[in-house]
GROMACS .gro file of C-alpha atoms in nm:
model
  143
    1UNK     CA    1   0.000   0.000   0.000
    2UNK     CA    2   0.267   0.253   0.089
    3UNK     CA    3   0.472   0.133  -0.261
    4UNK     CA    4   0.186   0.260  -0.464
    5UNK     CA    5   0.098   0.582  -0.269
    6UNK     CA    6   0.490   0.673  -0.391
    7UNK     CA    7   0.452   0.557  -0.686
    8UNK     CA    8   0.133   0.815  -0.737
    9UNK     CA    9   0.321   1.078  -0.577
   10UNK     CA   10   0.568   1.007  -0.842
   11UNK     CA   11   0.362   1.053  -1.112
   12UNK     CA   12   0.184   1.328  -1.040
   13UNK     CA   13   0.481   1.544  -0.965
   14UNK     CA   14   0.610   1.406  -1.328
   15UNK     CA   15   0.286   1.529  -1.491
   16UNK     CA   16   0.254   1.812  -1.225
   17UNK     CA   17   0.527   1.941  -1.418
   18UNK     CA   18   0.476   1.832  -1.773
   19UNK     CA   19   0.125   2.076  -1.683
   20UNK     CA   20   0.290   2.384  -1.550
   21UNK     CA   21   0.529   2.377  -1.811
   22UNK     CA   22   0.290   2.338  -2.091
   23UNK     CA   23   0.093   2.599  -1.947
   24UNK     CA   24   0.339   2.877  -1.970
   25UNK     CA   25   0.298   2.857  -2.346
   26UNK     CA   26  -0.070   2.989  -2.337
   27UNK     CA   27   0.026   3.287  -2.165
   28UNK     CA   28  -0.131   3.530  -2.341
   29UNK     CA   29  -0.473   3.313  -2.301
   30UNK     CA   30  -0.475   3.408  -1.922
   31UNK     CA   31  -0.300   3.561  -1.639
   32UNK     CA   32  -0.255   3.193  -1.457
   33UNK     CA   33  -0.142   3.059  -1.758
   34UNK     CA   34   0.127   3.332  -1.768
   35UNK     CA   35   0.201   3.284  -1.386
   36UNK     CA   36   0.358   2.906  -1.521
   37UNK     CA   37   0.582   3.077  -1.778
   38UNK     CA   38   0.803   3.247  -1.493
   39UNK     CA   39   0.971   2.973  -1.345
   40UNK     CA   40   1.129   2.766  -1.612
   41UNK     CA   41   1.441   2.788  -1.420
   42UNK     CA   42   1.296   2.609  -1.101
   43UNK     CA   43   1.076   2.377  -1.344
   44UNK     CA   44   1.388   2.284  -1.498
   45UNK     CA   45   1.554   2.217  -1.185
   46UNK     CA   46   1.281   1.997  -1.023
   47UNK     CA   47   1.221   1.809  -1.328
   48UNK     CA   48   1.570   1.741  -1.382
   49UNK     CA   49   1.602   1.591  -1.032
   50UNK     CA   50   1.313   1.391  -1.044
   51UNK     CA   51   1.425   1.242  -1.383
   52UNK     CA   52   1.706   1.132  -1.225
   53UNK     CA   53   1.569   0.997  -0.908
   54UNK     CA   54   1.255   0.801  -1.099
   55UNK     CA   55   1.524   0.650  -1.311
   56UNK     CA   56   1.738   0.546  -1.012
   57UNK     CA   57   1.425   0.376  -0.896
   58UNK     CA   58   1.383   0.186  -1.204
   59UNK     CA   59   1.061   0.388  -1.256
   60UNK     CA   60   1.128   0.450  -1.623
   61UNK     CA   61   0.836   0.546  -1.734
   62UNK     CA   62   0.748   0.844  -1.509
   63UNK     CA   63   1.127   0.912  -1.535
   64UNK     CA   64   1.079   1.000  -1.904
   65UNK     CA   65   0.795   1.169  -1.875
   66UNK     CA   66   0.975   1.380  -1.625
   67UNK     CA   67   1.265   1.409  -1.817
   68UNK     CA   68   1.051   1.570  -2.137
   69UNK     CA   69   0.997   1.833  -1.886
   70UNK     CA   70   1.369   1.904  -1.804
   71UNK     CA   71   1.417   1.886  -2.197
   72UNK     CA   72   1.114   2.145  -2.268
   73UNK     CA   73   1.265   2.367  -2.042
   74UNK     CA   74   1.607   2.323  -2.141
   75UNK     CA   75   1.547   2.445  -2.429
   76UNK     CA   76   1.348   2.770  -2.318
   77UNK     CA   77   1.604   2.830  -2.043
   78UNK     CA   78   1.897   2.743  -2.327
   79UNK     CA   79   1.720   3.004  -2.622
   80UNK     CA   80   1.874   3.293  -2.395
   81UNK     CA   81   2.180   3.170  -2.343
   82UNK     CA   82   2.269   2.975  -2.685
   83UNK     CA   83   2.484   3.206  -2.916
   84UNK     CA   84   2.237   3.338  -3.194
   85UNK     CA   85   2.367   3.268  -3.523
   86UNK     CA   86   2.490   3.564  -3.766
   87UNK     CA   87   2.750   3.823  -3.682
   88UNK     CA   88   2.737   4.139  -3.486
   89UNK     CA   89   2.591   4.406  -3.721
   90UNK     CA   90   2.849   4.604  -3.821
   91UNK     CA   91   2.920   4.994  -3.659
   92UNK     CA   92   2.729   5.137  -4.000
   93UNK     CA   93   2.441   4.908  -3.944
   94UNK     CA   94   2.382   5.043  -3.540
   95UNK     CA   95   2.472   5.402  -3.612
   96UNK     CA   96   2.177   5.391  -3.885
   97UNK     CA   97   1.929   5.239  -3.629
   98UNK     CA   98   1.661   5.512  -3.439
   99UNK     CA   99   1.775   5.512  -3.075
  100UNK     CA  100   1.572   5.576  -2.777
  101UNK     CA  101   1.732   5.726  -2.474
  102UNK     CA  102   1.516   5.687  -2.134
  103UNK     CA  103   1.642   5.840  -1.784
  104UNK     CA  104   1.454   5.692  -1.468
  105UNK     CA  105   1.575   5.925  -1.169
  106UNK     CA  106   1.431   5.954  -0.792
  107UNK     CA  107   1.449   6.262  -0.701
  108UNK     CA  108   1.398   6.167  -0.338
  109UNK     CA  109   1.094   6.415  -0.217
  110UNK     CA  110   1.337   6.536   0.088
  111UNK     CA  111   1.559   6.647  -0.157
  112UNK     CA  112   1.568   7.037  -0.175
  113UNK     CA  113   1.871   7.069  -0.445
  114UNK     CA  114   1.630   7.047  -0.771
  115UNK     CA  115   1.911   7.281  -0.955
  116UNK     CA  116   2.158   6.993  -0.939
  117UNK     CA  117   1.912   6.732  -1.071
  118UNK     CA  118   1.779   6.952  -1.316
  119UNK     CA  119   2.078   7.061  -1.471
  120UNK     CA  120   2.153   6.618  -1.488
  121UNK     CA  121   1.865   6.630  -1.677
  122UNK     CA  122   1.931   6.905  -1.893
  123UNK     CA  123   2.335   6.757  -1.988
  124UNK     CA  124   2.162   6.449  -2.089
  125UNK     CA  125   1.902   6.553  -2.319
  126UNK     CA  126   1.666   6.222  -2.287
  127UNK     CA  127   1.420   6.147  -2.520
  128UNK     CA  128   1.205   5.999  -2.230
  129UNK     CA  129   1.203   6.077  -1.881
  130UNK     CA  130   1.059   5.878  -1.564
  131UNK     CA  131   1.079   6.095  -1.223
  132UNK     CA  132   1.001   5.905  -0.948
  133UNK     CA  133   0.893   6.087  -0.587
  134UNK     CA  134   0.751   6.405  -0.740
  135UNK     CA  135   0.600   6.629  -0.483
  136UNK     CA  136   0.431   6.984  -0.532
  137UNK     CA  137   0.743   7.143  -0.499
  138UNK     CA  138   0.919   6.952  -0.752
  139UNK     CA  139   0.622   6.986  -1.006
  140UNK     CA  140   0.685   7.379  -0.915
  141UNK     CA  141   1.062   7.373  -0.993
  142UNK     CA  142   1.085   7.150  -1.267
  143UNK     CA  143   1.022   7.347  -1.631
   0.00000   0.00000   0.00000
């Protein structure tokens, strides 16, 4: 009785995570769905080590089904960290592309020096600009 209460244990973390990993794909069908796409990492981790350990125990079966998961997210993990093929584009190539500059600054509402920040601001001539912490008296000293 306690063999097979493992054994189900064992198989439904193997499809547990076969699920959660197939249900990341279908992110964009709902937020839950999305939720599972975050921790291929840990998915890969966990399914990697239960692979091994259903194989140990001659559970073969459940073992491959939990090593599919390791594989699926092997591959997602290993998409941002394989080398893409091609070669760097050239200096012509970037200096032709539209750039975006974006400055994100906290100006810390206790801070009183808004000359210093704005003249930052001013010497770096963003095209986009996030203040964070913006009180009355900032909104009154900022142009």
């Amino acid at each position: 009785m306690p063999h097979e209460r493992v054994r189900s244990v064992e198989a439904v973390s193997a499809l547990a995570l076969v699920g959660v990993s197939t249900l990341g794909a279908f992110g964009a069908g709902h937020f839950l769905f999305d939720l599972c796409s975050h921790f291929r990492w840990q998915y890969l981790a966990l399914s990697s080590v239960l692979a091994i350990w259903l194989w140990r125990k001659k559970s073969r079966r459940w073992g491959a089904v939990a090593l599919a998961a390791a594989l699926h997210n092997a591959a997602l993990v290993g998409l941002y960290y394989w080398p893409h093929g091609g070669s760097r584009p050239s200096r012509s190539m970037e200096s032709s592309r539209a750039t975006l500059s974006l400055i994100s600054f906290n100006v810390h509402t206790a801070n009183r020096n808004s000359a210093v920040v704005l003249d930052h601001l001013q010497r770096a001539d963003a095209d986009l600009l996030l203040m964070i912490e913006v009180d009355e008296r900032w909104l009154l000293d900022l142009p």
